[in-house]
GROMACS .gro file of N, CA, C and O in nm:
model
  520
    1MET      N    1   0.085  -0.118   0.000
    1MET     CA    2   0.000   0.000   0.000
    1MET      C    3   0.090   0.124   0.000
    1MET      O    4   0.186   0.131   0.074
    2SER      N    5   0.058   0.222  -0.082
    2SER     CA    6   0.140   0.344  -0.089
    2SER      C    7   0.122   0.428   0.035
    2SER      O    8   0.024   0.414   0.109
    3LYS      N    9   0.217   0.521   0.059
    3LYS     CA   10   0.210   0.609   0.175
    3LYS      C   11   0.082   0.692   0.174
    3LYS      O   12   0.019   0.713   0.275
    4GLY      N   13   0.044   0.743   0.056
    4GLY     CA   14  -0.076   0.825   0.044
    4GLY      C   15  -0.202   0.750   0.084
    4GLY      O   16  -0.287   0.800   0.154
    5LEU      N   17  -0.213   0.623   0.039
    5LEU     CA   18  -0.330   0.543   0.073
    5LEU      C   19  -0.331   0.507   0.221
    5LEU      O   20  -0.436   0.502   0.284
    6LYS      N   21  -0.213   0.479   0.277
    6LYS     CA   22  -0.205   0.449   0.420
    6LYS      C   23  -0.255   0.567   0.503
    6LYS      O   24  -0.328   0.551   0.598
    7GLY      N   25  -0.213   0.690   0.464
    7GLY     CA   26  -0.257   0.811   0.535
    7GLY      C   27  -0.406   0.830   0.525
    7GLY      O   28  -0.473   0.865   0.621
    8THR      N   29  -0.463   0.807   0.406
    8THR     CA   30  -0.607   0.821   0.386
    8THR      C   31  -0.682   0.718   0.469
    8THR      O   32  -0.782   0.747   0.533
    9PHE      N   33  -0.632   0.593   0.467
    9PHE     CA   34  -0.696   0.486   0.543
    9PHE      C   35  -0.690   0.515   0.693
    9PHE      O   36  -0.788   0.501   0.764
   10ALA      N   37  -0.574   0.561   0.742
   10ALA     CA   38  -0.559   0.594   0.884
   10ALA      C   39  -0.652   0.707   0.922
   10ALA      O   40  -0.714   0.706   1.028
   11SER      N   41  -0.664   0.807   0.834
   11SER     CA   42  -0.753   0.920   0.861
   11SER      C   43  -0.898   0.874   0.869
   11SER      O   44  -0.973   0.916   0.955
   12ALA      N   45  -0.938   0.785   0.779
   12ALA     CA   46  -1.075   0.733   0.781
   12ALA      C   47  -1.099   0.653   0.908
   12ALA      O   48  -1.206   0.661   0.968
   13GLN      N   49  -0.999   0.575   0.951
   13GLN     CA   50  -1.014   0.499   1.075
   13GLN      C   51  -1.035   0.590   1.194
   13GLN      O   52  -1.118   0.564   1.280
   14LEU      N   53  -0.957   0.698   1.202
   14LEU     CA   54  -0.969   0.791   1.314
   14LEU      C   55  -1.106   0.856   1.317
   14LEU      O   56  -1.163   0.878   1.423
   15SER      N   57  -1.162   0.889   1.200
   15SER     CA   58  -1.292   0.955   1.198
   15SER      C   59  -1.400   0.867   1.257
   15SER      O   60  -1.497   0.916   1.313
   16PHE      N   61  -1.386   0.736   1.246
   16PHE     CA   62  -1.487   0.646   1.301
   16PHE      C   63  -1.471   0.628   1.452
   16PHE      O   64  -1.557   0.574   1.517
   17GLN      N   65  -1.359   0.673   1.508
   17GLN     CA   66  -1.339   0.665   1.651
   17GLN      C   67  -1.398   0.787   1.723
   17GLN      O   68  -1.414   0.786   1.844
   18LEU      N   69  -1.428   0.892   1.649
   18LEU     CA   70  -1.489   1.011   1.708
   18LEU      C   71  -1.635   0.982   1.739
   18LEU      O   72  -1.699   0.902   1.670
   19PRO      N   73  -1.691   1.047   1.841
   19PRO     CA   74  -1.831   1.019   1.872
   19PRO      C   75  -1.922   1.065   1.758
   19PRO      O   76  -1.900   1.171   1.700
   20PRO      N   77  -2.022   0.985   1.723
   20PRO     CA   78  -2.112   1.022   1.614
   20PRO      C   79  -2.205   1.135   1.656
   20PRO      O   80  -2.218   1.166   1.775
   21CYS      N   81  -2.270   1.194   1.560
   21CYS     CA   82  -2.368   1.299   1.586
   21CYS      C   83  -2.480   1.240   1.671
   21CYS      O   84  -2.545   1.143   1.630
   22GLN      N   85  -2.502   1.298   1.789
   22GLN     CA   86  -2.601   1.242   1.881
   22GLN      C   87  -2.645   1.346   1.983
   22GLN      O   88  -2.583   1.450   1.998
   23LEU      N   89  -2.752   1.314   2.055
   23LEU     CA   90  -2.797   1.398   2.165
   23LEU      C   91  -2.704   1.380   2.284
   23LEU      O   92  -2.664   1.268   2.315
   24ILE      N   93  -2.669   1.490   2.349
   24ILE     CA   94  -2.594   1.482   2.474
   24ILE      C   95  -2.656   1.580   2.574
   24ILE      O   96  -2.719   1.678   2.534
   25ASN      N   97  -2.639   1.552   2.700
   25ASN     CA   98  -2.683   1.644   2.804
   25ASN      C   99  -2.577   1.752   2.819
   25ASN      O  100  -2.457   1.725   2.815
   26GLN      N  101  -2.622   1.877   2.835
   26GLN     CA  102  -2.529   1.989   2.844
   26GLN      C  103  -2.586   2.094   2.938
   26GLN      O  104  -2.705   2.124   2.935
   27THR      N  105  -2.500   2.152   3.020
   27THR     CA  106  -2.539   2.264   3.103
   27THR      C  107  -2.519   2.391   3.021
   27THR      O  108  -2.413   2.411   2.963
   28VAL      N  109  -2.622   2.473   3.013
   28VAL     CA  110  -2.612   2.601   2.943
   28VAL      C  111  -2.645   2.713   3.042
   28VAL      O  112  -2.720   2.693   3.137
   29SER      N  113  -2.586   2.828   3.018
   29SER     CA  114  -2.613   2.944   3.104
   29SER      C  115  -2.720   3.030   3.039
   29SER      O  116  -2.707   3.070   2.924
   30LEU      N  117  -2.823   3.060   3.116
   30LEU     CA  118  -2.929   3.149   3.069
   30LEU      C  119  -2.905   3.287   3.128
   30LEU      O  120  -2.876   3.299   3.247
   31GLU      N  121  -2.917   3.388   3.045
   31GLU     CA  122  -2.900   3.526   3.092
   31GLU      C  123  -2.986   3.616   3.006
   31GLU      O  124  -3.031   3.579   2.899
   32LYS      N  125  -3.010   3.736   3.060
   32LYS     CA  126  -3.093   3.832   2.988
   32LYS      C  127  -3.046   3.972   3.024
   32LYS      O  128  -3.012   3.999   3.141
   33GLU      N  129  -3.046   4.060   2.924
   33GLU     CA  130  -3.006   4.197   2.950
   33GLU      C  131  -3.098   4.259   3.054
   33GLU      O  132  -3.219   4.244   3.050
   34GLY      N  133  -3.039   4.324   3.152
   34GLY     CA  134  -3.115   4.385   3.260
   34GLY      C  135  -3.121   4.300   3.385
   34GLY      O  136  -3.156   4.348   3.492
   35CYS      N  137  -3.087   4.171   3.372
   35CYS     CA  138  -3.086   4.082   3.487
   35CYS      C  139  -2.940   4.061   3.529
   35CYS      O  140  -2.853   4.042   3.444
   36PRO      N  141  -2.912   4.064   3.660
   36PRO     CA  142  -2.773   4.070   3.706
   36PRO      C  143  -2.695   3.939   3.700
   36PRO      O  144  -2.573   3.941   3.709
   37SER      N  145  -2.762   3.825   3.687
   37SER     CA  146  -2.686   3.701   3.695
   37SER      C  147  -2.732   3.599   3.592
   37SER      O  148  -2.840   3.610   3.535
   38CYS      N  149  -2.648   3.500   3.573
   38CYS     CA  150  -2.678   3.388   3.485
   38CYS      C  151  -2.732   3.273   3.570
   38CYS      O  152  -2.703   3.264   3.689
   39HIS      N  153  -2.806   3.185   3.504
   39HIS     CA  154  -2.857   3.068   3.574
   39HIS      C  155  -2.831   2.944   3.489
   39HIS      O  156  -2.874   2.938   3.374
   40PRO      N  157  -2.758   2.846   3.542
   40PRO     CA  158  -2.732   2.724   3.464
   40PRO      C  159  -2.854   2.632   3.462
   40PRO      O  160  -2.922   2.616   3.563
   41VAL      N  161  -2.882   2.575   3.346
   41VAL     CA  162  -2.988   2.474   3.332
   41VAL      C  163  -2.932   2.358   3.251
   41VAL      O  164  -2.841   2.374   3.170
   42GLU      N  165  -2.987   2.243   3.273
   42GLU     CA  166  -2.949   2.122   3.198
   42GLU      C  167  -3.045   2.107   3.081
   42GLU      O  168  -3.165   2.119   3.097
   43THR      N  169  -2.989   2.083   2.962
   43THR     CA  170  -3.071   2.063   2.843
   43THR      C  171  -3.004   1.958   2.756
   43THR      O  172  -2.899   1.905   2.792
   44THR      N  173  -3.062   1.927   2.642
   44THR     CA  174  -2.998   1.838   2.547
   44THR      C  175  -2.960   1.920   2.424
   44THR      O  176  -3.034   2.008   2.381
   45ILE      N  177  -2.841   1.891   2.371
   45ILE     CA  178  -2.792   1.956   2.250
   45ILE      C  179  -2.742   1.847   2.155
   45ILE      O  180  -2.729   1.731   2.193
   46CYS      N  181  -2.712   1.886   2.032
   46CYS     CA  182  -2.654   1.795   1.935
   46CYS      C  183  -2.504   1.814   1.933
   46CYS      O  184  -2.455   1.927   1.930
   47SER      N  185  -2.433   1.704   1.936
   47SER     CA  186  -2.287   1.712   1.936
   47SER      C  187  -2.232   1.584   1.874
   47SER      O  188  -2.291   1.477   1.888
   48GLY      N  189  -2.119   1.596   1.807
   48GLY     CA  190  -2.053   1.478   1.753
   48GLY      C  191  -2.000   1.502   1.614
   48GLY      O  192  -2.007   1.611   1.558
   49HIS      N  193  -1.947   1.397   1.557
   49HIS     CA  194  -1.875   1.401   1.430
   49HIS      C  195  -1.968   1.367   1.313
   49HIS      O  196  -2.050   1.277   1.322
   50CYS      N  197  -1.952   1.442   1.206
   50CYS     CA  198  -2.020   1.413   1.080
   50CYS      C  199  -1.913   1.397   0.972
   50CYS      O  200  -1.820   1.477   0.964
   51ILE      N  201  -1.926   1.295   0.891
   51ILE     CA  202  -1.832   1.276   0.781
   51ILE      C  203  -1.858   1.385   0.678
   51ILE      O  204  -1.972   1.411   0.641
   52THR      N  205  -1.753   1.448   0.636
   52THR     CA  206  -1.764   1.556   0.539
   52THR      C  207  -1.646   1.548   0.444
   52THR      O  208  -1.551   1.475   0.468
   53LYS      N  209  -1.653   1.620   0.335
   53LYS     CA  210  -1.542   1.619   0.240
   53LYS      C  211  -1.529   1.757   0.176
   53LYS      O  212  -1.623   1.835   0.174
   54ASP      N  213  -1.410   1.782   0.127
   54ASP     CA  214  -1.379   1.908   0.061
   54ASP      C  215  -1.328   1.873  -0.079
   54ASP      O  216  -1.234   1.794  -0.092
   55PRO      N  217  -1.388   1.927  -0.184
   55PRO     CA  218  -1.344   1.890  -0.319
   55PRO      C  219  -1.200   1.931  -0.346
   55PRO      O  220  -1.155   2.036  -0.301
   56VAL      N  221  -1.129   1.847  -0.419
   56VAL     CA  222  -0.990   1.874  -0.454
   56VAL      C  223  -0.986   1.987  -0.557
   56VAL      O  224  -0.905   2.078  -0.548
   57ILE      N  225  -1.075   1.981  -0.654
   57ILE     CA  226  -1.080   2.082  -0.759
   57ILE      C  227  -1.188   2.183  -0.721
   57ILE      O  228  -1.305   2.148  -0.707
   58LYS      N  229  -1.148   2.307  -0.702
   58LYS     CA  230  -1.242   2.413  -0.666
   58LYS      C  231  -1.299   2.476  -0.793
   58LYS      O  232  -1.224   2.518  -0.880
   59ILE      N  233  -1.429   2.479  -0.804
   59ILE     CA  234  -1.496   2.540  -0.919
   59ILE      C  235  -1.550   2.675  -0.873
   59ILE      O  236  -1.625   2.681  -0.775
   60PRO      N  237  -1.513   2.784  -0.943
   60PRO     CA  238  -1.563   2.916  -0.903
   60PRO      C  239  -1.716   2.921  -0.900
   60PRO      O  240  -1.783   2.861  -0.984
   61PHE      N  241  -1.768   2.989  -0.802
   61PHE     CA  242  -1.912   3.011  -0.784
   61PHE      C  243  -1.991   2.883  -0.754
   61PHE      O  244  -2.112   2.883  -0.764
   62SER      N  245  -1.923   2.775  -0.722
   62SER     CA  246  -1.997   2.654  -0.684
   62SER      C  247  -2.015   2.655  -0.533
   62SER      O  248  -1.934   2.709  -0.458
   63ASN      N  249  -2.122   2.596  -0.488
   63ASN     CA  250  -2.151   2.589  -0.345
   63ASN      C  251  -2.104   2.456  -0.289
   63ASN      O  252  -2.140   2.351  -0.342
   64VAL      N  253  -2.022   2.461  -0.187
   64VAL     CA  254  -1.978   2.341  -0.117
   64VAL      C  255  -2.030   2.353   0.025
   64VAL      O  256  -2.005   2.451   0.094
   65TYR      N  257  -2.105   2.256   0.068
   65TYR     CA  258  -2.164   2.258   0.202
   65TYR      C  259  -2.100   2.150   0.288
   65TYR      O  260  -2.094   2.035   0.248
   66GLN      N  261  -2.053   2.190   0.403
   66GLN     CA  262  -2.000   2.096   0.500
   66GLN      C  263  -2.112   2.056   0.594
   66GLN      O  264  -2.186   2.141   0.642
   67HIS      N  265  -2.126   1.929   0.618
   67HIS     CA  266  -2.230   1.883   0.709
   67HIS      C  267  -2.181   1.896   0.853
   67HIS      O  268  -2.066   1.868   0.884
   68VAL      N  269  -2.270   1.939   0.939
   68VAL     CA  270  -2.242   1.953   1.082
   68VAL      C  271  -2.349   1.878   1.159
   68VAL      O  272  -2.457   1.850   1.108
   69CYS      N  273  -2.319   1.848   1.282
   69CYS     CA  274  -2.417   1.784   1.370
   69CYS      C  275  -2.513   1.891   1.418
   69CYS      O  276  -2.474   1.986   1.485
   70THR      N  277  -2.639   1.879   1.380
   70THR     CA  278  -2.736   1.984   1.409
   70THR      C  279  -2.871   1.924   1.446
   70THR      O  280  -2.893   1.804   1.435
   71TYR      N  281  -2.960   2.010   1.490
   71TYR     CA  282  -3.094   1.967   1.531
   71TYR      C  283  -3.174   1.912   1.414
   71TYR      O  284  -3.175   1.969   1.307
   72ARG      N  285  -3.245   1.804   1.437
   72ARG     CA  286  -3.347   1.759   1.344
   72ARG      C  287  -3.482   1.807   1.398
   72ARG      O  288  -3.558   1.872   1.331
   73ASP      N  289  -3.507   1.775   1.524
   73ASP     CA  290  -3.630   1.821   1.591
   73ASP      C  291  -3.591   1.885   1.722
   73ASP      O  292  -3.500   1.839   1.791
   74LEU      N  293  -3.662   1.993   1.758
   74LEU     CA  294  -3.636   2.056   1.886
   74LEU      C  295  -3.763   2.117   1.940
   74LEU      O  296  -3.860   2.140   1.868
   75SER      N  297  -3.762   2.139   2.068
   75SER     CA  298  -3.872   2.208   2.134
   75SER      C  299  -3.809   2.320   2.215
   75SER      O  300  -3.688   2.334   2.220
   76TYR      N  301  -3.892   2.400   2.277
   76TYR     CA  302  -3.843   2.511   2.358
   76TYR      C  303  -3.900   2.503   2.498
   76TYR      O  304  -4.015   2.465   2.516
   77LYS      N  305  -3.818   2.538   2.595
   77LYS     CA  306  -3.862   2.549   2.734
   77LYS      C  307  -3.843   2.693   2.779
   77LYS      O  308  -3.758   2.764   2.726
   78THR      N  309  -3.921   2.732   2.876
   78THR     CA  310  -3.904   2.866   2.931
   78THR      C  311  -3.860   2.855   3.076
   78THR      O  312  -3.888   2.756   3.144
   79PHE      N  313  -3.788   2.957   3.118
   79PHE     CA  314  -3.735   2.961   3.254
   79PHE      C  315  -3.745   3.105   3.303
   79PHE      O  316  -3.725   3.198   3.226
   80GLU      N  317  -3.776   3.122   3.431
   80GLU     CA  318  -3.780   3.256   3.490
   80GLU      C  319  -3.654   3.280   3.571
   80GLU      O  320  -3.628   3.210   3.669
   81LEU      N  321  -3.576   3.378   3.528
   81LEU     CA  322  -3.455   3.414   3.602
   81LEU      C  323  -3.495   3.475   3.736
   81LEU      O  324  -3.584   3.560   3.742
   82PRO      N  325  -3.431   3.432   3.844
   82PRO     CA  326  -3.476   3.472   3.978
   82PRO      C  327  -3.441   3.615   4.022
   82PRO      O  328  -3.507   3.669   4.109
   83ASP      N  329  -3.337   3.676   3.967
   83ASP     CA  330  -3.287   3.802   4.023
   83ASP      C  331  -3.314   3.925   3.937
   83ASP      O  332  -3.247   4.027   3.953
   84CYS      N  333  -3.411   3.919   3.847
   84CYS     CA  334  -3.436   4.033   3.760
   84CYS      C  335  -3.508   4.144   3.837
   84CYS      O  336  -3.598   4.116   3.917
   85PRO      N  337  -3.469   4.268   3.813
   85PRO     CA  338  -3.534   4.379   3.883
   85PRO      C  339  -3.677   4.402   3.830
   85PRO      O  340  -3.711   4.356   3.721
   86PRO      N  341  -3.759   4.472   3.908
   86PRO     CA  342  -3.894   4.503   3.861
   86PRO      C  343  -3.887   4.578   3.727
   86PRO      O  344  -3.799   4.660   3.705
   87GLY      N  345  -3.980   4.546   3.640
   87GLY     CA  346  -3.984   4.610   3.509
   87GLY      C  347  -3.908   4.533   3.401
   87GLY      O  348  -3.917   4.566   3.283
   88VAL      N  349  -3.831   4.431   3.439
   88VAL     CA  350  -3.760   4.348   3.342
   88VAL      C  351  -3.828   4.211   3.339
   88VAL      O  352  -3.843   4.146   3.443
   89ASP      N  353  -3.873   4.170   3.221
   89ASP     CA  354  -3.937   4.038   3.206
   89ASP      C  355  -3.832   3.931   3.234
   89ASP      O  356  -3.732   3.921   3.164
   90PRO      N  357  -3.853   3.846   3.335
   90PRO     CA  358  -3.752   3.747   3.372
   90PRO      C  359  -3.756   3.620   3.287
   90PRO      O  360  -3.673   3.531   3.304
   91THR      N  361  -3.848   3.611   3.193
   91THR     CA  362  -3.866   3.488   3.115
   91THR      C  363  -3.760   3.475   3.005
   91THR      O  364  -3.737   3.568   2.929
   92VAL      N  365  -3.699   3.358   2.999
   92VAL     CA  366  -3.599   3.325   2.897
   92VAL      C  367  -3.644   3.194   2.832
   92VAL      O  368  -3.687   3.102   2.901
   93THR      N  369  -3.634   3.186   2.699
   93THR     CA  370  -3.669   3.064   2.626
   93THR      C  371  -3.541   3.005   2.569
   93THR      O  372  -3.456   3.077   2.517
   94TYR      N  373  -3.526   2.872   2.580
   94TYR     CA  374  -3.407   2.806   2.528
   94TYR      C  375  -3.445   2.677   2.457
   94TYR      O  376  -3.546   2.615   2.489
   95PRO      N  377  -3.363   2.635   2.357
   95PRO     CA  378  -3.396   2.514   2.281
   95PRO      C  379  -3.358   2.387   2.354
   95PRO      O  380  -3.261   2.384   2.431
   96VAL      N  381  -3.435   2.282   2.329
   96VAL     CA  382  -3.408   2.148   2.380
   96VAL      C  383  -3.409   2.056   2.258
   96VAL      O  384  -3.511   2.042   2.190
   97ALA      N  385  -3.295   1.996   2.229
   97ALA     CA  386  -3.286   1.906   2.114
   97ALA      C  387  -3.362   1.778   2.142
   97ALA      O  388  -3.349   1.719   2.250
   98LEU      N  389  -3.441   1.735   2.045
   98LEU     CA  390  -3.515   1.608   2.056
   98LEU      C  391  -3.450   1.500   1.970
   98LEU      O  392  -3.457   1.382   2.003
   99SER      N  393  -3.390   1.541   1.858
   99SER     CA  394  -3.317   1.449   1.772
   99SER      C  395  -3.216   1.528   1.690
   99SER      O  396  -3.229   1.649   1.673
  100CYS      N  397  -3.113   1.458   1.640
  100CYS     CA  398  -3.003   1.522   1.568
  100CYS      C  399  -2.978   1.452   1.435
  100CYS      O  400  -3.017   1.336   1.417
  101HIS      N  401  -2.910   1.521   1.345
  101HIS     CA  402  -2.866   1.462   1.219
  101HIS      C  403  -2.748   1.542   1.165
  101HIS      O  404  -2.720   1.652   1.211
  102CYS      N  405  -2.681   1.487   1.067
  102CYS     CA  406  -2.574   1.557   0.998
  102CYS      C  407  -2.635   1.628   0.879
  102CYS      O  408  -2.697   1.565   0.793
  103GLY      N  409  -2.623   1.759   0.876
  103GLY     CA  410  -2.681   1.837   0.767
  103GLY      C  411  -2.619   1.975   0.762
  103GLY      O  412  -2.527   2.006   0.838
  104ARG      N  413  -2.670   2.058   0.673
  104ARG     CA  414  -2.621   2.195   0.663
  104ARG      C  415  -2.652   2.270   0.791
  104ARG      O  416  -2.755   2.248   0.854
  105CYS      N  417  -2.564   2.358   0.828
  105CYS     CA  418  -2.582   2.434   0.951
  105CYS      C  419  -2.693   2.537   0.934
  105CYS      O  420  -2.689   2.619   0.843
  106ALA      N  421  -2.794   2.528   1.018
  106ALA     CA  422  -2.905   2.624   1.017
  106ALA      C  423  -2.870   2.736   1.113
  106ALA      O  424  -2.873   2.718   1.234
  107MET      N  425  -2.838   2.852   1.060
  107MET     CA  426  -2.789   2.962   1.144
  107MET      C  427  -2.895   3.016   1.239
  107MET      O  428  -2.862   3.081   1.337
  108ASP      N  429  -3.023   2.986   1.215
  108ASP     CA  430  -3.126   3.035   1.306
  108ASP      C  431  -3.135   2.953   1.434
  108ASP      O  432  -3.187   2.999   1.535
  109THR      N  433  -3.082   2.830   1.434
  109THR     CA  434  -3.089   2.746   1.554
  109THR      C  435  -2.952   2.697   1.602
  109THR      O  436  -2.945   2.635   1.708
  110SER      N  437  -2.847   2.722   1.526
  110SER     CA  438  -2.716   2.665   1.561
  110SER      C  439  -2.606   2.770   1.552
  110SER      O  440  -2.617   2.867   1.478
  111ASP      N  441  -2.500   2.746   1.627
  111ASP     CA  442  -2.380   2.828   1.618
  111ASP      C  443  -2.291   2.763   1.513
  111ASP      O  444  -2.237   2.655   1.535
  112CYS      N  445  -2.276   2.826   1.398
  112CYS     CA  446  -2.207   2.768   1.284
  112CYS      C  447  -2.061   2.813   1.274
  112CYS      O  448  -1.998   2.794   1.170
  113THR      N  449  -2.007   2.868   1.379
  113THR     CA  450  -1.870   2.916   1.374
  113THR      C  451  -1.773   2.803   1.402
  113THR      O  452  -1.809   2.700   1.458
  114PHE      N  453  -1.647   2.825   1.365
  114PHE     CA  454  -1.543   2.724   1.386
  114PHE      C  455  -1.517   2.704   1.535
  114PHE      O  456  -1.512   2.594   1.584
  115GLU      N  457  -1.499   2.813   1.606
  115GLU     CA  458  -1.474   2.804   1.749
  115GLU      C  459  -1.566   2.901   1.819
  115GLU      O  460  -1.547   3.021   1.816
  116SER      N  461  -1.668   2.847   1.881
  116SER     CA  462  -1.771   2.932   1.940
  116SER      C  463  -1.752   2.944   2.091
  116SER      O  464  -1.665   2.881   2.150
  117LEU      N  465  -1.836   3.024   2.149
  117LEU     CA  466  -1.839   3.032   2.295
  117LEU      C  467  -1.894   2.902   2.350
  117LEU      O  468  -1.977   2.836   2.287
  118GLN      N  469  -1.852   2.865   2.467
  118GLN     CA  470  -1.901   2.743   2.529
  118GLN      C  471  -2.046   2.764   2.575
  118GLN      O  472  -2.085   2.876   2.607
  119PRO      N  473  -2.127   2.656   2.580
  119PRO     CA  474  -2.268   2.671   2.617
  119PRO      C  475  -2.291   2.729   2.756
  119PRO      O  476  -2.394   2.788   2.783
  120ASP      N  477  -2.194   2.711   2.845
  120ASP     CA  478  -2.212   2.762   2.981
  120ASP      C  479  -2.145   2.899   3.000
  120ASP      O  480  -2.132   2.948   3.111
  121PHE      N  481  -2.105   2.964   2.889
  121PHE     CA  482  -2.045   3.097   2.895
  121PHE      C  483  -2.148   3.199   2.942
  121PHE      O  484  -2.264   3.193   2.904
  122CYS      N  485  -2.104   3.291   3.026
  122CYS     CA  486  -2.194   3.393   3.079
  122CYS      C  487  -2.130   3.531   3.063
  122CYS      O  488  -2.021   3.555   3.112
  123MET      N  489  -2.199   3.619   2.991
  123MET     CA  490  -2.148   3.755   2.970
  123MET      C  491  -2.129   3.829   3.104
  123MET      O  492  -2.040   3.912   3.115
  124ASN      N  493  -2.212   3.799   3.201
  124ASN     CA  494  -2.202   3.867   3.330
  124ASN      C  495  -2.074   3.834   3.406
  124ASN      O  496  -2.037   3.900   3.502
  125ASP      N  497  -2.004   3.726   3.363
  125ASP     CA  498  -1.879   3.688   3.427
  125ASP      C  499  -1.760   3.767   3.375
  125ASP      O  500  -1.650   3.757   3.428
  126ILE      N  501  -1.778   3.846   3.270
  126ILE     CA  502  -1.670   3.925   3.212
  126ILE      C  503  -1.666   4.060   3.281
  126ILE      O  504  -1.766   4.130   3.284
  127PRO      N  505  -1.550   4.097   3.335
  127PRO     CA  506  -1.543   4.229   3.398
  127PRO      C  507  -1.559   4.339   3.293
  127PRO      O  508  -1.502   4.329   3.184
  128PHE      N  509  -1.636   4.439   3.324
  128PHE     CA  510  -1.658   4.551   3.232
  128PHE      C  511  -1.602   4.676   3.297
  128PHE      O  512  -1.637   4.708   3.410
  129TYR      N  513  -1.513   4.742   3.226
  129TYR     CA  514  -1.448   4.860   3.281
  129TYR      C  515  -1.501   4.985   3.210
  129TYR      O  516  -1.506   4.990   3.089
  130TYR      N  517  -1.537   5.084   3.286
  130TYR     CA  518  -1.588   5.208   3.228
  130TYR      C  519  -1.474   5.301   3.197
  130TYR      O  520  -1.374   5.305   3.256
   0.00000   0.00000   0.00000
C-alpha cells in the first residue's frame, strides 16, 4: 500500500473513533439583558462528528456545504430568572434538542462558527471597565 493510501486509510479509521452525531446532556447558562446574573440549566444539544469532504478541484461560484451535527427536531422550554429587577421580564426561552442529524448548519438554531463560545459561557462573568 502506498504512503498516500495508508494516510487516507488511517484518517478514515480515526474519523470512526470520534463520537457520532447524537444527543448529549449539556449545562447552558441562561442570561438576559437587565438581569444581574446567569442561571445554569441542563438541556440536550446535538454534538458529535459528521463525515464531510472538501473537493480537490475548486470550481468558481460553486456551493460546497460541509455537514455539521445539528438539530433535526427541537422544542423550547421557558425559565424565569430569579434576580431580575422590577420592570424586566424574567422569562428566557431556550432550545431542547429532541433528535439530531448531519446536515447543513441552520444559522437560526445553531452556532455555525469554527470556534464558538461554550454553552455555559456567561457575559455577566466578564469584567466591564468604564
